[in-house]
Every structure is written in structure tokens, then in C-alpha cells.
mmCIF file of C-alpha atoms and ligand atoms in Angstrom:
data_model
loop_
_atom_site.group_PDB
_atom_site.id
_atom_site.type_symbol
_atom_site.label_atom_id
_atom_site.label_comp_id
_atom_site.label_asym_id
_atom_site.label_seq_id
_atom_site.Cartn_x
_atom_site.Cartn_y
_atom_site.Cartn_z
ATOM 1 C CA MET U 1 -10.170 -17.432 19.486
ATOM 2 C CA LYS U 2 -8.569 -17.628 16.004
ATOM 3 C CA ILE U 3 -9.514 -14.732 13.785
ATOM 4 C CA THR U 4 -8.565 -13.627 10.280
ATOM 5 C CA LEU U 5 -8.417 -10.034 9.128
ATOM 6 C CA SER U 6 -8.571 -9.612 5.340
ATOM 7 C CA VAL U 7 -8.429 -6.314 3.558
ATOM 8 C CA ILE U 8 -9.026 -6.316 -0.178
ATOM 9 C CA LYS U 9 -9.059 -3.059 -2.135
ATOM 10 C CA ALA U 10 -9.545 -1.938 -5.718
ATOM 11 C CA ASP U 11 -10.034 1.139 -7.854
ATOM 12 C CA ILE U 12 -13.271 0.493 -9.733
ATOM 13 C CA GLY U 13 -14.068 4.018 -10.821
ATOM 14 C CA SER U 14 -14.084 7.557 -9.552
ATOM 15 C CA ILE U 15 -15.489 11.054 -9.955
ATOM 16 C CA GLY U 16 -13.645 13.959 -11.576
ATOM 17 C CA GLY U 17 -10.722 11.843 -12.861
ATOM 18 C CA HIS U 18 -8.782 9.526 -10.538
ATOM 19 C CA VAL U 19 -9.992 11.419 -7.451
ATOM 20 C CA ALA U 20 -12.549 9.556 -5.300
ATOM 21 C CA PRO U 21 -15.349 7.014 -5.784
ATOM 22 C CA SER U 22 -18.939 8.259 -5.712
ATOM 23 C CA ARG U 23 -20.950 7.783 -2.536
ATOM 24 C CA LYS U 24 -23.329 5.551 -4.481
ATOM 25 C CA LEU U 25 -20.442 3.337 -5.606
ATOM 26 C CA GLN U 26 -19.052 2.934 -2.091
ATOM 27 C CA ASN U 27 -22.566 2.253 -0.757
ATOM 28 C CA THR U 28 -23.135 -0.390 -3.444
ATOM 29 C CA VAL U 29 -19.944 -2.223 -2.484
ATOM 30 C CA GLU U 30 -20.726 -2.018 1.244
ATOM 31 C CA ALA U 31 -24.357 -3.163 0.836
ATOM 32 C CA PHE U 32 -23.203 -6.137 -1.261
ATOM 33 C CA VAL U 33 -20.588 -7.224 1.287
ATOM 34 C CA ARG U 34 -22.975 -6.855 4.244
ATOM 35 C CA ASP U 35 -25.767 -8.714 2.461
ATOM 36 C CA ARG U 36 -23.830 -11.581 0.830
ATOM 37 C CA GLY U 37 -21.300 -11.798 3.635
ATOM 38 C CA ALA U 38 -23.862 -12.055 6.436
ATOM 39 C CA GLN U 39 -23.096 -15.751 7.059
ATOM 40 C CA LEU U 40 -19.456 -15.616 6.046
ATOM 41 C CA LEU U 41 -18.129 -12.633 7.992
ATOM 42 C CA ARG U 42 -18.055 -11.700 11.631
ATOM 43 C CA ASP U 43 -17.776 -8.047 10.701
ATOM 44 C CA CYS U 44 -16.663 -5.658 7.957
ATOM 45 C CA PHE U 45 -15.764 -2.035 7.296
ATOM 46 C CA VAL U 46 -15.782 -0.311 3.897
ATOM 47 C CA SER U 47 -13.923 2.965 3.250
ATOM 48 C CA HIS U 48 -12.073 4.784 0.508
ATOM 49 C CA THR U 49 -8.684 6.440 0.268
ATOM 50 C CA GLY U 50 -8.204 8.440 -2.929
ATOM 51 C CA ASP U 51 -9.895 6.532 -5.753
ATOM 52 C CA ASP U 52 -9.630 3.114 -4.052
ATOM 53 C CA ILE U 53 -12.353 1.301 -2.117
ATOM 54 C CA ALA U 54 -11.123 -1.012 0.641
ATOM 55 C CA ILE U 55 -13.150 -3.825 2.206
ATOM 56 C CA LEU U 56 -11.871 -4.817 5.644
ATOM 57 C CA MET U 57 -13.307 -8.151 6.793
ATOM 58 C CA ALA U 58 -13.054 -10.061 10.082
ATOM 59 C CA HIS U 59 -13.811 -13.783 9.762
ATOM 60 C CA GLY U 60 -12.693 -17.234 10.812
ATOM 61 C CA ARG U 61 -11.704 -18.803 7.496
ATOM 62 C CA GLY U 62 -7.965 -18.093 7.269
ATOM 63 C CA PRO U 63 -5.985 -16.135 4.655
ATOM 64 C CA GLY U 64 -6.520 -16.778 0.932
ATOM 65 C CA ASN U 65 -9.983 -18.234 1.510
ATOM 66 C CA ARG U 66 -11.927 -18.733 -1.722
ATOM 67 C CA GLU U 67 -15.337 -17.615 -0.394
ATOM 68 C CA ILE U 68 -13.946 -14.475 1.253
ATOM 69 C CA HIS U 69 -11.989 -13.470 -1.853
ATOM 70 C CA LYS U 70 -14.974 -14.220 -4.098
ATOM 71 C CA LEU U 71 -17.193 -12.060 -1.898
ATOM 72 C CA ALA U 72 -14.833 -9.091 -2.352
ATOM 73 C CA TRP U 73 -14.376 -9.788 -6.075
ATOM 74 C CA ASP U 74 -18.133 -10.002 -6.652
ATOM 75 C CA ALA U 75 -18.652 -6.800 -4.645
ATOM 76 C CA PHE U 76 -16.172 -5.026 -6.943
ATOM 77 C CA VAL U 77 -17.800 -6.508 -10.070
ATOM 78 C CA THR U 78 -21.220 -5.334 -8.836
ATOM 79 C CA GLY U 79 -19.725 -1.944 -7.952
ATOM 80 C CA THR U 80 -18.270 -1.696 -11.457
ATOM 81 C CA GLN U 81 -21.798 -1.972 -12.889
ATOM 82 C CA THR U 82 -22.814 0.993 -10.714
ATOM 83 C CA ALA U 83 -19.671 2.874 -11.772
ATOM 84 C CA LYS U 84 -20.544 2.260 -15.427
ATOM 85 C CA GLN U 85 -24.166 3.325 -14.930
ATOM 86 C CA GLU U 86 -22.982 6.535 -13.278
ATOM 87 C CA GLY U 87 -20.349 7.106 -15.965
ATOM 88 C CA LEU U 88 -17.495 7.178 -13.449
ATOM 89 C CA TYR U 89 -13.971 7.477 -14.785
ATOM 90 C CA GLY U 90 -11.913 4.274 -14.953
ATOM 91 C CA ALA U 91 -14.872 1.983 -14.126
ATOM 92 C CA GLY U 92 -13.532 -1.473 -13.263
ATOM 93 C CA GLN U 93 -9.914 -0.231 -13.643
ATOM 94 C CA ASP U 94 -8.298 -2.704 -11.238
ATOM 95 C CA LEU U 95 -10.285 -5.814 -12.220
ATOM 96 C CA LEU U 96 -7.711 -7.181 -14.623
ATOM 97 C CA LYS U 97 -9.179 -10.634 -15.207
ATOM 98 C CA ASP U 98 -12.600 -11.583 -16.589
ATOM 99 C CA SER U 99 -13.479 -14.405 -14.270
ATOM 100 C CA PHE U 100 -12.695 -15.341 -10.676
ATOM 101 C CA SER U 101 -10.322 -18.265 -10.182
ATOM 102 C CA GLY U 102 -9.825 -19.203 -6.531
ATOM 103 C CA ASN U 103 -8.503 -15.999 -4.956
ATOM 104 C CA VAL U 104 -7.886 -12.402 -6.005
ATOM 105 C CA HIS U 105 -4.053 -12.634 -5.956
ATOM 106 C CA GLY U 106 -2.812 -11.689 -9.427
ATOM 107 C CA MET U 107 -6.221 -10.414 -10.520
ATOM 108 C CA GLY U 108 -5.726 -6.708 -9.763
ATOM 109 C CA PRO U 109 -7.095 -5.966 -6.278
ATOM 110 C CA ALA U 110 -4.545 -5.520 -3.465
ATOM 111 C CA VAL U 111 -4.755 -7.928 -0.513
ATOM 112 C CA ALA U 112 -3.326 -7.921 3.014
ATOM 113 C CA GLU U 113 -4.382 -10.666 5.425
ATOM 114 C CA MET U 114 -3.383 -12.218 8.706
ATOM 115 C CA GLU U 115 -4.682 -14.908 11.003
ATOM 116 C CA PHE U 116 -3.961 -14.879 14.744
ATOM 117 C CA ASP U 117 -5.212 -15.879 18.152
ATOM 118 C CA GLU U 118 -7.155 -12.873 19.313
ATOM 119 C CA ARG U 119 -5.648 -11.339 22.458
ATOM 120 C CA PRO U 120 -8.121 -10.306 25.206
ATOM 121 C CA ASN U 121 -7.591 -6.771 23.870
ATOM 122 C CA GLU U 122 -6.676 -6.770 20.194
ATOM 123 C CA PRO U 123 -5.879 -3.309 18.826
ATOM 124 C CA PHE U 124 -4.751 -3.036 15.196
ATOM 125 C CA LEU U 125 -4.245 -0.412 12.500
ATOM 126 C CA PHE U 126 -5.500 -0.527 8.933
ATOM 127 C CA PHE U 127 -3.501 1.595 6.486
ATOM 128 C CA ALA U 128 -4.546 2.400 2.907
ATOM 129 C CA ALA U 129 -2.320 4.334 0.492
ATOM 130 C CA ASP U 130 -3.227 5.813 -2.880
ATOM 131 C CA LYS U 131 -1.124 6.990 -5.840
ATOM 132 C CA THR U 132 1.894 5.009 -4.709
ATOM 133 C CA ASP U 133 3.190 1.444 -4.551
ATOM 134 C CA PRO U 134 3.811 -1.199 -1.837
ATOM 135 C CA GLY U 135 7.412 -0.087 -1.238
ATOM 136 C CA ALA U 136 5.950 3.077 0.348
ATOM 137 C CA PHE U 137 5.642 1.082 3.589
ATOM 138 C CA ASN U 138 9.339 0.039 3.666
ATOM 139 C CA TYR U 139 10.502 3.210 5.405
ATOM 140 C CA PRO U 140 7.845 3.377 8.146
ATOM 141 C CA LEU U 141 8.080 -0.378 8.876
ATOM 142 C CA TYR U 142 11.863 -0.276 9.115
ATOM 143 C CA LEU U 143 11.724 2.602 11.595
ATOM 144 C CA ALA U 144 8.832 1.175 13.614
ATOM 145 C CA PHE U 145 10.146 -2.400 13.965
ATOM 146 C CA ALA U 146 13.935 -2.020 13.712
ATOM 147 C CA ASP U 147 15.080 1.405 14.897
ATOM 148 C CA PRO U 148 15.133 2.328 18.598
ATOM 149 C CA MET U 149 15.503 6.009 17.598
ATOM 150 C CA ASN U 150 11.866 5.750 16.447
ATOM 151 C CA THR U 151 10.644 2.937 18.682
ATOM 152 C CA PRO U 152 11.918 3.189 22.246
ATOM 153 C CA GLY U 153 9.978 -0.013 22.996
ATOM 154 C CA LEU U 154 12.827 -1.916 21.303
ATOM 155 C CA ILE U 155 15.050 -1.024 24.270
ATOM 156 C CA LEU U 156 12.478 -0.295 26.989
ATOM 157 C CA SER U 157 10.083 -3.222 26.675
ATOM 158 C CA PRO U 158 11.364 -6.719 27.549
ATOM 159 C CA LYS U 159 8.586 -8.078 25.288
ATOM 160 C CA MET U 160 10.180 -6.451 22.273
ATOM 161 C CA SER U 161 13.873 -6.819 23.048
ATOM 162 C CA LYS U 162 14.255 -10.029 21.006
ATOM 163 C CA GLY U 163 13.489 -7.980 17.886
ATOM 164 C CA PHE U 164 11.458 -8.827 14.809
ATOM 165 C CA ARG U 165 11.630 -11.003 11.701
ATOM 166 C CA PHE U 166 11.041 -9.265 8.367
ATOM 167 C CA VAL U 167 9.824 -11.182 5.322
ATOM 168 C CA VAL U 168 10.849 -9.229 2.216
ATOM 169 C CA MET U 169 9.636 -9.978 -1.311
ATOM 170 C CA ASP U 170 11.465 -9.407 -4.598
ATOM 171 C CA VAL U 171 8.458 -8.019 -6.495
ATOM 172 C CA ASN U 172 10.281 -8.068 -9.832
ATOM 173 C CA HIS U 173 10.218 -11.847 -9.773
ATOM 174 C CA THR U 174 6.880 -12.631 -11.397
ATOM 175 C CA GLU U 175 7.157 -16.440 -11.750
ATOM 176 C CA GLY U 176 6.402 -16.976 -8.067
ATOM 177 C CA ASP U 177 6.907 -15.424 -4.634
ATOM 178 C CA ARG U 178 10.652 -14.848 -4.188
ATOM 179 C CA ILE U 179 11.186 -13.996 -0.533
ATOM 180 C CA ILE U 180 13.923 -13.625 2.061
ATOM 181 C CA GLU U 181 13.594 -13.670 5.869
ATOM 182 C CA LEU U 182 15.807 -11.422 7.981
ATOM 183 C CA ASN U 183 16.065 -11.137 11.754
ATOM 184 C CA VAL U 184 16.716 -7.764 13.310
ATOM 185 C CA PRO U 185 18.719 -6.452 15.053
ATOM 186 C CA GLU U 186 21.330 -9.049 13.903
ATOM 187 C CA GLN U 187 20.692 -8.556 10.173
ATOM 188 C CA LEU U 188 19.827 -4.881 10.306
ATOM 189 C CA TYR U 189 22.316 -3.845 7.623
ATOM 190 C CA ASP U 190 21.159 -6.645 5.286
ATOM 191 C CA LEU U 191 17.600 -5.430 5.722
ATOM 192 C CA ALA U 192 18.651 -1.832 5.074
ATOM 193 C CA ALA U 193 20.518 -2.855 1.917
ATOM 194 C CA LEU U 194 17.332 -4.377 0.497
ATOM 195 C CA LEU U 195 14.772 -1.828 1.676
ATOM 196 C CA ARG U 196 16.681 1.103 0.188
ATOM 197 C CA ASP U 197 15.251 -0.104 -3.168
ATOM 198 C CA PRO U 198 11.492 0.019 -2.493
ATOM 199 C CA GLU U 199 10.523 -0.570 -6.130
ATOM 200 C CA ARG U 200 12.055 -4.027 -6.011
ATOM 201 C CA TYR U 201 12.282 -5.230 -2.399
ATOM 202 C CA VAL U 202 9.084 -4.824 -0.423
ATOM 203 C CA VAL U 203 8.313 -5.769 3.179
ATOM 204 C CA GLU U 204 5.570 -8.396 2.982
ATOM 205 C CA SER U 205 5.181 -9.171 6.681
ATOM 206 C CA VAL U 206 6.776 -8.641 10.095
ATOM 207 C CA TRP U 207 6.768 -11.150 12.981
ATOM 208 C CA SER U 208 7.577 -10.942 16.686
ATOM 209 C CA ARG U 209 10.631 -13.048 17.564
ATOM 210 C CA ALA U 210 9.534 -13.193 21.207
ATOM 211 C CA THR U 211 6.145 -14.800 20.557
ATOM 212 C CA GLY U 212 6.303 -15.901 16.891
ATOM 213 C CA GLU U 213 3.141 -13.899 16.236
ATOM 214 C CA GLN U 214 2.540 -11.907 13.067
ATOM 215 C CA ALA U 215 2.641 -8.139 13.568
ATOM 216 C CA ALA U 216 2.156 -6.744 10.050
ATOM 217 C CA ALA U 217 0.885 -7.787 6.616
ATOM 218 C CA VAL U 218 1.400 -5.673 3.481
ATOM 219 C CA ALA U 219 -0.181 -6.027 0.033
ATOM 220 C CA THR U 220 2.759 -6.577 -2.320
ATOM 221 C CA SER U 221 1.064 -6.878 -5.735
ATOM 222 C CA ARG U 222 2.408 -4.751 -8.567
ATOM 223 C CA LEU U 223 -0.206 -4.127 -11.226
ATOM 224 C CA HIS U 224 2.153 -3.641 -14.125
ATOM 225 C CA ASN U 225 3.724 -7.009 -13.359
ATOM 226 C CA ILE U 226 0.275 -8.597 -13.659
ATOM 227 C CA ALA U 227 -1.036 -6.738 -16.679
ATOM 228 C CA GLY U 228 2.305 -6.266 -18.482
ATOM 229 C CA LYS U 229 1.383 -2.609 -18.978
ATOM 230 C CA TYR U 230 0.288 0.439 -17.014
ATOM 231 C CA THR U 231 -3.128 0.096 -15.393
ATOM 232 C CA GLY U 232 -2.767 2.437 -12.419
ATOM 233 C CA LYS U 233 -0.475 2.563 -9.397
ATOM 234 C CA ASP U 234 -0.624 -0.342 -6.971
ATOM 235 C CA ASP U 235 -1.999 1.612 -4.039
ATOM 236 C CA PRO U 236 -1.178 -0.810 -1.195
ATOM 237 C CA VAL U 237 -3.032 -1.645 2.007
ATOM 238 C CA MET U 238 -1.490 -2.842 5.271
ATOM 239 C CA LEU U 239 -2.587 -4.301 8.620
ATOM 240 C CA VAL U 240 -0.483 -3.811 11.748
ATOM 241 C CA ARG U 241 -1.199 -5.253 15.201
ATOM 242 C CA VAL U 242 -0.075 -2.929 17.986
ATOM 243 C CA GLN U 243 0.796 -2.730 21.714
ATOM 244 C CA MET U 244 2.177 -5.268 24.223
ATOM 245 C CA SER U 245 4.736 -7.386 22.322
ATOM 246 C CA PHE U 246 4.284 -5.194 19.226
ATOM 247 C CA PRO U 247 5.207 -1.508 18.849
ATOM 248 C CA ALA U 248 2.729 0.952 20.355
ATOM 249 C CA THR U 249 0.306 2.739 18.021
ATOM 250 C CA GLY U 250 2.337 5.930 18.343
ATOM 251 C CA GLU U 251 5.575 4.114 17.440
ATOM 252 C CA ILE U 252 3.928 2.789 14.269
ATOM 253 C CA LEU U 253 2.524 6.225 13.339
ATOM 254 C CA THR U 254 5.595 8.366 14.075
ATOM 255 C CA PRO U 255 7.489 7.695 10.793
ATOM 256 C CA TYR U 256 4.601 9.213 8.792
ATOM 257 C CA ALA U 257 5.520 12.642 10.169
ATOM 258 C CA THR U 258 8.480 12.731 7.744
ATOM 259 C CA GLY U 259 6.464 12.829 4.530
ATOM 260 C CA HIS U 260 9.034 10.470 3.011
ATOM 261 C CA ILE U 261 9.411 10.534 -0.754
ATOM 262 C CA VAL U 262 7.704 7.648 -2.546
ATOM 263 C CA ALA U 263 7.048 6.601 -6.132
ATOM 264 C CA GLY U 264 3.723 7.708 -7.543
ATOM 265 C CA ALA U 265 1.548 10.809 -7.951
ATOM 266 C CA MET U 266 0.931 12.056 -11.495
ATOM 267 C CA ARG U 267 0.767 9.189 -14.006
ATOM 268 C CA GLY U 268 2.382 6.916 -11.429
ATOM 269 C CA SER U 269 5.725 8.259 -12.622
ATOM 270 C CA HIS U 270 7.056 10.720 -10.056
ATOM 271 C CA GLN U 271 8.773 10.990 -6.689
ATOM 272 C CA MET U 272 6.595 12.792 -4.174
ATOM 273 C CA PRO U 273 6.213 12.939 -0.383
ATOM 274 C CA LEU U 274 3.589 10.698 1.232
ATOM 275 C CA MET U 275 0.880 12.717 3.008
ATOM 276 C CA PRO U 276 -0.961 11.210 6.001
ATOM 277 C CA VAL U 277 -4.645 12.071 5.497
ATOM 278 C CA MET U 278 -8.004 11.448 7.124
ATOM 279 C CA GLN U 279 -10.183 8.533 6.073
ATOM 280 C CA ASN U 280 -12.172 9.060 2.870
ATOM 281 C CA THR U 281 -9.896 11.784 1.479
ATOM 282 C CA GLY U 282 -9.614 12.209 -2.309
ATOM 283 C CA THR U 283 -6.578 13.207 -4.353
ATOM 284 C CA SER U 284 -5.927 16.658 -5.791
ATOM 285 C CA TYR U 285 -2.547 18.345 -6.288
ATOM 286 C CA PHE U 286 -0.597 16.718 -9.146
ATOM 287 C CA ASP U 287 -2.931 13.693 -8.928
ATOM 288 C CA GLY U 288 -1.702 13.324 -5.394
ATOM 289 C CA PRO U 289 0.172 13.960 -3.348
ATOM 290 C CA PRO U 290 0.481 10.236 -2.583
ATOM 291 C CA LEU U 291 -1.849 9.632 0.365
ATOM 292 C CA VAL U 292 -1.944 7.310 3.340
ATOM 293 C CA SER U 293 -4.867 6.918 5.747
ATOM 294 C CA CYS U 294 -4.955 4.929 8.974
ATOM 295 C CA ALA U 295 -7.950 3.616 10.903
ATOM 296 C CA GLY U 296 -7.393 2.132 14.346
ATOM 297 C CA PHE U 297 -9.710 -0.614 15.650
ATOM 298 C CA CYS U 298 -10.072 -3.160 18.372
ATOM 299 C CA VAL U 299 -11.411 -6.531 17.340
ATOM 300 C CA HIS U 300 -13.165 -8.655 19.943
ATOM 301 C CA GLU U 301 -14.550 -12.110 19.109
ATOM 302 C CA GLY U 302 -14.391 -11.016 15.494
ATOM 303 C CA ARG U 303 -16.463 -7.878 16.025
ATOM 304 C CA LEU U 304 -14.847 -4.578 15.076
ATOM 305 C CA THR U 305 -15.218 -1.448 17.174
ATOM 306 C CA GLU U 306 -15.909 1.770 15.326
ATOM 307 C CA PRO U 307 -12.692 3.114 13.760
ATOM 308 C CA VAL U 308 -10.602 5.889 15.206
ATOM 309 C CA ASP U 309 -9.096 8.058 12.472
ATOM 310 C CA ALA U 310 -5.402 8.115 13.400
ATOM 311 C CA PHE U 311 -4.423 11.025 11.149
ATOM 312 C CA ALA U 312 -7.381 13.251 12.125
ATOM 313 C CA GLN U 313 -5.666 14.368 15.347
ATOM 314 C CA PRO U 314 -4.496 18.050 15.126
ATOM 315 C CA PHE U 315 -0.791 17.104 15.194
ATOM 316 C CA TRP U 316 -1.107 15.860 11.618
ATOM 317 C CA ASP U 317 -2.301 19.258 10.322
ATOM 318 C CA THR U 318 1.249 20.562 10.833
ATOM 319 C CA VAL U 319 2.617 17.460 9.123
ATOM 320 C CA ARG U 320 0.266 18.003 6.169
ATOM 321 C CA ASP U 321 1.478 21.618 5.819
ATOM 322 C CA HIS U 322 5.061 20.383 5.870
ATOM 323 C CA VAL U 323 4.353 17.648 3.310
ATOM 324 C CA ALA U 324 2.491 20.091 1.040
ATOM 325 C CA ARG U 325 5.508 22.423 1.066
ATOM 326 C CA LYS U 326 7.825 19.508 0.342
ATOM 327 C CA ALA U 327 5.553 18.428 -2.536
ATOM 328 C CA ILE U 328 5.540 21.910 -4.078
ATOM 329 C CA GLU U 329 9.317 22.088 -3.730
ATOM 330 C CA MET U 330 9.734 18.777 -5.551
ATOM 331 C CA ARG U 331 7.355 19.851 -8.310
ATOM 332 C CA ARG U 332 9.520 22.914 -9.055
ATOM 333 C CA GLN U 333 11.952 20.395 -10.523
ATOM 334 C CA GLY U 334 9.408 19.216 -13.127
ATOM 335 C CA PHE U 335 10.662 16.192 -15.026
ATOM 336 C CA PHE U 336 14.359 16.663 -14.201
ATOM 337 C CA GLY U 337 16.456 14.064 -12.406
ATOM 338 C CA ALA U 338 15.042 12.770 -9.150
ATOM 339 C CA ALA U 339 11.609 14.406 -9.627
ATOM 340 C CA MET U 340 10.550 11.791 -12.197
ATOM 341 C CA LEU U 341 11.000 8.042 -11.725
ATOM 342 C CA PRO U 342 13.760 6.154 -13.596
ATOM 343 C CA MET U 343 12.898 4.707 -17.022
ATOM 344 C CA SER U 344 12.170 1.221 -15.676
ATOM 345 C CA GLU U 345 9.440 2.575 -13.394
ATOM 346 C CA LEU U 346 7.657 4.945 -15.779
ATOM 347 C CA GLU U 347 4.041 3.876 -16.056
ATOM 348 C CA TYR U 348 3.473 5.398 -19.495
ATOM 349 C CA THR U 349 5.422 4.398 -22.618
ATOM 350 C CA GLY U 350 5.680 7.868 -24.240
ATOM 351 C CA ILE U 351 9.312 8.553 -23.323
ATOM 352 C CA VAL U 352 10.518 5.088 -24.324
ATOM 353 C CA GLU U 353 8.897 5.506 -27.746
ATOM 354 C CA LYS U 354 10.273 9.020 -28.151
ATOM 355 C CA LEU U 355 13.828 7.967 -27.265
ATOM 356 C CA ALA U 356 13.668 5.061 -29.721
ATOM 357 C CA GLU U 357 12.565 7.526 -32.411
ATOM 358 C CA LEU U 358 15.309 10.025 -31.574
ATOM 359 C CA ASP U 359 17.971 7.343 -31.471
ATOM 360 C CA GLY U 360 18.036 7.175 -35.260
ATOM 361 C CA SER U 361 18.800 10.910 -35.468
ATOM 362 C CA PHE U 362 21.975 10.722 -33.359
ATOM 363 C CA ARG U 363 25.271 10.902 -35.254
ATOM 364 C CA VAL U 364 28.904 10.597 -34.197
ATOM 365 C CA ARG U 365 31.057 13.571 -35.342
ATOM 366 C CA ALA U 366 33.705 12.678 -37.908
ATOM 367 C CA GLU U 367 36.674 14.134 -35.903
ATOM 368 C CA GLY U 368 35.473 12.382 -32.772
ATOM 369 C CA ALA U 369 35.316 9.109 -34.645
ATOM 370 C CA LYS U 370 38.890 9.637 -35.929
ATOM 371 C CA ARG U 371 40.146 10.455 -32.409
ATOM 372 C CA ALA U 372 38.459 7.363 -31.072
ATOM 373 C CA ALA U 373 40.040 5.222 -33.802
ATOM 374 C CA ALA U 374 43.520 6.663 -33.009
HETATM 375 C C1 LIG X 401 -1.797 7.832 -11.077
HETATM 376 C C2 LIG X 401 -3.090 8.101 -11.705
HETATM 377 C C3 LIG X 401 -3.258 9.347 -12.478
HETATM 378 C C4 LIG X 401 -3.376 9.072 -13.973
HETATM 379 C C5 LIG X 401 -3.551 10.401 -14.751
HETATM 380 C C6 LIG X 401 -3.828 10.154 -16.228
HETATM 381 O O1 LIG X 401 -1.795 6.605 -10.455
HETATM 382 O O2 LIG X 401 -4.007 7.316 -11.602
HETATM 383 O O3 LIG X 401 -2.207 10.232 -12.222
HETATM 384 O O4 LIG X 401 -2.255 8.391 -14.436
HETATM 385 O O5 LIG X 401 -4.628 11.136 -14.241
HETATM 386 O O6 LIG X 401 -4.869 9.246 -16.309
HETATM 387 P P1 LIG X 401 -5.430 8.686 -17.694
HETATM 388 O O7 LIG X 401 -4.282 8.061 -18.430
HETATM 389 O O8 LIG X 401 -6.495 7.734 -17.250
HETATM 390 O O9 LIG X 401 -5.990 9.895 -18.415
HETATM 391 MG MG1 LIG X 402 -8.003 5.383 -10.804
HETATM 392 MG MG1 LIG X 403 -5.819 4.494 -6.617
#
């Protein structure tokens, strides 16, 4: 049976700053989706990670479907009314357009979708990250789908030995989707050369070369490219199918034990380690640290099982301690060098304005000028 998984997420307001949505807000969004989506959806699941609410939907209408996207958009618009009534901070923050026009791409919410023939057993993982951007998934996807040091299945399982196809998007190109397709292992170094720059080149999807099936879908939208100014970090979501001809759940999860450094945290302008957290965790230290949650499901005839919280297992407590220490270490460096993002990625304009102001006060010393002339 053909099934589509769509996850659409947005920050439409939160308590105590950019921390977490109120229970009432999340309930409003969920009630709307369950009520209005009764005919449209086979199933749904609503959760939050940091200040973002994500709506995961299972249906039969394919990716980019107008009705499905409108359902999510309307749920966020209705939620925004609740957020305003409650006086939540940043109410409606990610709804960048006034009216719905076909689908939510380019309107603010992040979207990850895939359509596939449901296997008899169809396990998949739903990731949601907050206070970071879509490039945060480059590192874990590279390791999980291209590196046998992380994923022994690449050498042990005949179903995976043909490798995977990565579709990578140049997210700086705003006039349309500029993409490249690379097959690993043959083009491993080409892939590495692109993915080392996660602010520009972002994995959009991954496909099995043995079966042609889609394994992963990542939300690639960058809010400042849409709005032309800072409106919040992009806070991506991702779907990954697991087991059999795809990496095992544990092979997909393993890279998150590193706490790799990503763009984000305070004012969307820093480099901080990504912390794997439990579902429905808010932000705290330095408006972060950047968070990632993961819910595992099986989908059967479009019905979702209850989720299993992948990062709730005790192993991840040690990882969280490690990531917290790494975060504190990075923060000791304040705004110097690698601790803060390069100028092109700063989400606030203060420094650019200050440097323009100071530029007029620079002078070239007279002797220096003479030496240069000679
Ligand atoms: C980062 C983020 C926060 C805010 C910060 C200031 O993505 O959302 O770090 O940038 O709390 O927020 P404003 O400018 O709303 O006061
Ligand atoms: Mg926010
Ligand atoms: Mg957020």
C-alpha cells in the first residue's frame, strides 16, 4: 500500500521566551488537526521540540498535497490565535505569509515528506531539531549512510552494499531548487567536499541504490532566505526509514553521540554542540543548546504505533553530560573566532551596522602610506 508521511513544523509562540509552547497551544493544534483531518489523514502525531510544534501526518495523498499542507497551515493559524490570547512570546513567528497559496513551501513552516510502498513492517524515525538549521543533519546522515566505521551494515548487509544516493541542495540559491545527486561510495569525496559546508549544502534526501526506495527526507528551508531578514532559526525536521535495506535504527542514532557542533543557539548566531533530548524538551542554556529529538514508529496501513522516544534510553544521559560540558567549554570563548558564526550567517544586523559605523573612523598612518607608495 502506498503511503505518504508528511511532517510540517512551526514556531507559533512559546512560554518564557523562545523556550517551549504552552500545553494549551499544543492541544489546540492537535485538536484542530484531528478534527479537520478526520477524513484526510490516516493518522497523526503532534509533539514539540524546543519552541517548535511538529505535526506528523500519515495519509495517501502524496508529497506537496494542497489539502494536507492547508490543514497544517490552518492548524498553525488557529494555534496562533490561542498563542495571542495567552500572550505567548513570538506568537505566529514562523508564519511568514498572510494567506495560503497551494503548499507551505516558502511560507515559513519546515516540511519533510516522503511517499513509499509500505513494507509489511515499516519502522521509521522522526527527528525534530530546535535552535539550529537544516545543515545540522549533514554530519549524522553522512556517517549513517556513507561510512562503514559508523554503519557496519554497509559492509555486512548485502542489501546495503550497493550504497546510497544523496540529493544535496544549494540552499543559498533562492530562485529555485538547485540540487546535485551523488552516489556513494563512488563519489564519497565529492559528497564530503560539499557537506563540510552545512550552511550552504544541505542533504535533502537519501535513496537506496539497491531498491531505488527513499530512505530519508530533510526539511531544507532557510527562513532568512524567505523573509530576507532574521525571523528565527530554521529548526529542521527529518524522516528516516530504517532496517532491512536501510541502516538499522542504531546505525542512524549513533552519530548523535558526538554532540557535533552546529550553527544556532543564542540569537541563531553561534556554534554549539547538538544535544539529543527526549520528546517535548524545551530550551534553556544559552537559548539552547541546539536540541534534537527522535521518535521511532512503525506505520501499518497508514496507522501509526505509539512513539518510542529514542533518546530517552539511559545511554543518552551520558551523552547529554558530555554535550553539556562541550557547550560550556565553547561558551568560555564568548564571541571570539569559532564560537560565533561568520558574518554572513549572523541572524542579527547589529555587528554589520557597527562595523559600517566604525569604518569611517579608520585612518591609514602617514608613514605607512609613504612606505606603501615607495
Ligand atoms: C534563536 C532564538 C533566540 C532569540 C533570542 C532573542 O533561534 O530564537 O536565541 O534569538 O532569545 O530573541 P528576541 O530577538 O525575540 O528577543
Ligand atoms: Mg521562537
Ligand atoms: Mg524553534
